[in-house]
Amino acid sequence: MISALQAGLVTTRHLREALTRRGRCRHRSVIVSSILDAAGGMQSVPERDFAAIWRATGLPVAARQEAVRGPTGRFYLDVWCERLGFGVEVHGIPHLAVEQWDEDLVRANEIVITGRHGLTFSSYAVRHHPHIVMDQLDRMARAHGWEGALAPELLPRSPSWDPEQRKILRSGARSSSVLRS
């Protein structure tokens, strides 16, 4: 499924429609999340969530899918902030395949060789540990001369983003008021 999407044989919309026609199925949310991870761009849930974290840091506007040339060809960074001189990669499920992981390592090395700096976050960290992602972005930006102020109140509020709500959910107190906020 992910390979077909990445190869352009199907679209996210086609896969979502097929899943809808299928009716009830086990692990639907994982399937939907995987489809969106593979789709990339702003249709990607992790990249959309990462954009919210970036905004909450108050960092300057950054380019998305920035082309970088290396001796092995052209590759793209998910986010590149020219003003601060560093970029970010957000890796989802497809990056776990050994071939993709190897390509990711080569690309990361090329970035360092060209004198650029970068951070890499898993889609899991972006979704479930945004405060850690935000902290590392802030520290990287400060290492590159940024002096702005964080705005953690801009982080979306949901159980997966809010540490207090996550504690409540983990403890088993699944009240409807907690899930609605």
Tab-separated table of C-alpha atoms in Angstrom:
chain	number	residue	atom	x	y	z
A	1	MET	CA	0.000	0.000	0.000
A	2	ILE	CA	2.703	2.479	0.992
A	3	SER	CA	4.863	1.618	-2.019
A	4	ALA	CA	1.922	2.146	-4.402
A	5	LEU	CA	1.264	5.552	-2.872
A	6	GLN	CA	4.901	6.612	-3.013
A	7	ALA	CA	5.158	5.433	-6.621
A	8	GLY	CA	2.148	7.569	-7.545
A	9	LEU	CA	0.002	4.597	-8.582
A	10	VAL	CA	-2.724	5.630	-6.116
A	11	THR	CA	-3.514	8.748	-4.117
A	12	THR	CA	-4.334	9.258	-0.475
A	13	ARG	CA	-7.894	10.008	-1.529
A	14	HIS	CA	-8.194	6.680	-3.423
A	15	LEU	CA	-6.939	4.728	-0.429
A	16	ARG	CA	-9.222	6.557	2.014
A	17	GLU	CA	-12.221	5.947	-0.299
A	18	ALA	CA	-11.321	2.254	-0.568
A	19	LEU	CA	-11.050	2.021	3.199
A	20	THR	CA	-14.465	3.680	3.562
A	21	ARG	CA	-16.044	1.228	1.089
A	22	ARG	CA	-14.526	-1.665	3.004
A	23	GLY	CA	-16.576	-0.882	6.078
A	24	ARG	CA	-15.469	-1.816	9.577
A	25	CYS	CA	-11.957	-3.135	9.954
A	26	ARG	CA	-9.445	-3.727	12.671
A	27	HIS	CA	-6.745	-1.095	13.234
A	28	ARG	CA	-8.433	1.472	10.957
A	29	SER	CA	-6.683	4.408	12.649
A	30	VAL	CA	-3.260	2.823	12.110
A	31	ILE	CA	-4.080	2.242	8.435
A	32	VAL	CA	-5.253	5.831	7.975
A	33	SER	CA	-2.196	7.138	9.789
A	34	SER	CA	0.096	5.026	7.586
A	35	ILE	CA	-1.610	6.262	4.432
A	36	LEU	CA	-1.112	9.865	5.506
A	37	ASP	CA	2.494	9.219	6.559
A	38	ALA	CA	3.280	7.821	3.130
A	39	ALA	CA	1.521	10.611	1.268
A	40	GLY	CA	3.975	13.286	2.430
A	41	GLY	CA	3.526	17.026	2.029
A	42	MET	CA	0.895	18.867	4.031
A	43	GLN	CA	-1.381	15.863	3.641
A	44	SER	CA	0.950	14.091	6.035
A	45	VAL	CA	-0.326	14.164	9.588
A	46	PRO	CA	3.201	14.191	11.101
A	47	GLU	CA	4.349	17.019	8.839
A	48	ARG	CA	1.185	19.014	9.559
A	49	ASP	CA	1.699	18.438	13.293
A	50	PHE	CA	5.371	19.385	12.938
A	51	ALA	CA	4.357	22.653	11.247
A	52	ALA	CA	2.268	23.455	14.348
A	53	ILE	CA	5.275	22.766	16.589
A	54	TRP	CA	7.501	24.966	14.376
A	55	ARG	CA	4.972	27.815	14.635
A	56	ALA	CA	4.821	27.382	18.425
A	57	THR	CA	8.589	27.873	18.653
A	58	GLY	CA	8.142	31.259	16.991
A	59	LEU	CA	10.955	30.429	14.564
A	60	PRO	CA	11.239	32.281	11.239
A	61	VAL	CA	9.299	30.924	8.280
A	62	ALA	CA	11.063	27.945	6.737
A	63	ALA	CA	10.985	26.392	3.262
A	64	ARG	CA	9.333	22.996	2.818
A	65	GLN	CA	10.795	20.269	0.630
A	66	GLU	CA	14.000	22.216	0.018
A	67	ALA	CA	16.105	20.725	-2.796
A	68	VAL	CA	19.741	20.012	-1.908
A	69	ARG	CA	22.313	18.860	-4.460
A	70	GLY	CA	24.965	16.319	-3.577
A	71	PRO	CA	27.375	14.172	-5.595
A	72	THR	CA	24.789	11.368	-5.640
A	73	GLY	CA	22.046	13.654	-7.011
A	74	ARG	CA	19.287	15.817	-5.631
A	75	PHE	CA	17.382	15.152	-2.433
A	76	TYR	CA	14.874	17.102	-0.391
A	77	LEU	CA	14.785	18.283	3.189
A	78	ASP	CA	11.313	18.335	4.769
A	79	VAL	CA	12.049	21.759	6.283
A	80	TRP	CA	14.928	24.179	5.706
A	81	CYS	CA	15.362	27.499	7.508
A	82	GLU	CA	17.914	29.513	5.556
A	83	ARG	CA	17.923	32.326	8.121
A	84	LEU	CA	19.025	29.947	10.891
A	85	GLY	CA	21.050	27.543	8.759
A	86	PHE	CA	19.441	24.276	9.766
A	87	GLY	CA	16.835	21.855	8.525
A	88	VAL	CA	14.542	19.128	9.796
A	89	GLU	CA	13.502	15.705	8.580
A	90	VAL	CA	10.344	14.009	9.865
A	91	HIS	CA	10.492	10.254	9.412
A	92	GLY	CA	7.385	8.090	9.358
A	93	ILE	CA	6.851	4.361	9.045
A	94	PRO	CA	8.349	4.026	5.520
A	95	HIS	CA	11.741	5.133	6.885
A	96	LEU	CA	11.940	1.929	8.935
A	97	ALA	CA	12.670	-0.214	5.864
A	98	VAL	CA	16.408	-0.920	5.819
A	99	GLU	CA	16.852	0.437	2.264
A	100	GLN	CA	15.127	3.704	3.153
A	101	TRP	CA	17.022	3.949	6.431
A	102	ASP	CA	20.282	3.523	4.534
A	103	GLU	CA	19.298	6.259	2.064
A	104	ASP	CA	18.367	8.491	4.999
A	105	LEU	CA	21.809	8.007	6.544
A	106	VAL	CA	23.569	8.822	3.251
A	107	ARG	CA	21.410	11.954	2.883
A	108	ALA	CA	22.126	13.006	6.497
A	109	ASN	CA	25.857	12.610	5.839
A	110	GLU	CA	25.583	14.703	2.653
A	111	ILE	CA	23.834	17.439	4.619
A	112	VAL	CA	26.686	17.528	7.145
A	113	ILE	CA	29.349	17.445	4.404
A	114	THR	CA	27.793	20.525	2.752
A	115	GLY	CA	28.088	22.359	6.073
A	116	ARG	CA	24.380	22.312	6.850
A	117	HIS	CA	22.963	21.204	10.153
A	118	GLY	CA	19.808	19.231	10.705
A	119	LEU	CA	17.556	17.479	13.165
A	120	THR	CA	15.545	14.322	12.567
A	121	PHE	CA	12.324	13.459	14.364
A	122	SER	CA	10.132	10.388	14.130
A	123	SER	CA	6.477	10.899	13.316
A	124	TYR	CA	5.808	9.226	16.684
A	125	ALA	CA	7.781	11.918	18.539
A	126	VAL	CA	5.993	14.666	16.614
A	127	ARG	CA	2.602	13.228	17.533
A	128	HIS	CA	3.222	12.060	21.078
A	129	HIS	CA	6.137	14.140	22.413
A	130	PRO	CA	5.761	17.591	20.826
A	131	HIS	CA	7.230	19.353	23.859
A	132	ILE	CA	10.477	17.393	23.421
A	133	VAL	CA	10.513	18.241	19.695
A	134	MET	CA	9.828	21.881	20.544
A	135	ASP	CA	12.629	21.926	23.125
A	136	GLN	CA	15.160	20.478	20.674
A	137	LEU	CA	14.106	22.913	17.928
A	138	ASP	CA	14.486	25.787	20.386
A	139	ARG	CA	17.953	24.652	21.502
A	140	MET	CA	19.102	24.124	17.865
A	141	ALA	CA	17.810	27.575	16.898
A	142	ARG	CA	19.565	29.165	19.871
A	143	ALA	CA	22.795	27.373	18.899
A	144	HIS	CA	22.378	29.133	15.533
A	145	GLY	CA	21.883	32.592	17.073
A	146	TRP	CA	18.095	32.790	17.453
A	147	GLU	CA	16.841	34.816	20.426
A	148	GLY	CA	13.047	34.551	20.076
A	149	ALA	CA	10.507	33.362	22.614
A	150	LEU	CA	8.610	30.079	22.650
A	151	ALA	CA	4.822	30.075	22.473
A	152	PRO	CA	3.853	26.616	23.805
A	153	GLU	CA	0.254	27.784	24.096
A	154	LEU	CA	0.124	27.519	20.277
A	155	LEU	CA	0.524	23.749	20.451
A	156	PRO	CA	-2.814	22.086	19.611
A	157	ARG	CA	-4.586	20.610	22.608
A	158	SER	CA	-5.448	16.948	22.306
A	159	PRO	CA	-4.719	13.917	24.492
A	160	SER	CA	-1.667	13.000	22.411
A	161	TRP	CA	-0.231	16.553	22.680
A	162	ASP	CA	-1.130	17.529	26.245
A	163	PRO	CA	1.034	15.830	28.927
A	164	GLU	CA	-1.614	16.327	31.644
A	165	GLN	CA	-4.363	14.745	29.548
A	166	ARG	CA	-2.056	11.873	28.611
A	167	LYS	CA	-1.447	11.164	32.323
A	168	ILE	CA	-5.180	11.075	32.962
A	169	LEU	CA	-5.792	8.786	29.980
A	170	ARG	CA	-2.974	6.433	30.998
A	171	SER	CA	-4.375	6.159	34.514
A	172	GLY	CA	-7.610	4.779	33.096
A	173	ALA	CA	-9.839	7.757	33.926
A	174	ARG	CA	-11.292	8.077	30.443
A	175	SER	CA	-14.007	10.602	31.116
A	176	SER	CA	-15.784	12.154	28.171
A	177	SER	CA	-14.819	15.641	29.398
A	178	VAL	CA	-11.126	14.784	29.080
A	179	LEU	CA	-11.538	13.471	25.546
A	180	ARG	CA	-13.606	16.473	24.422
A	181	SER	CA	-11.053	19.106	25.393
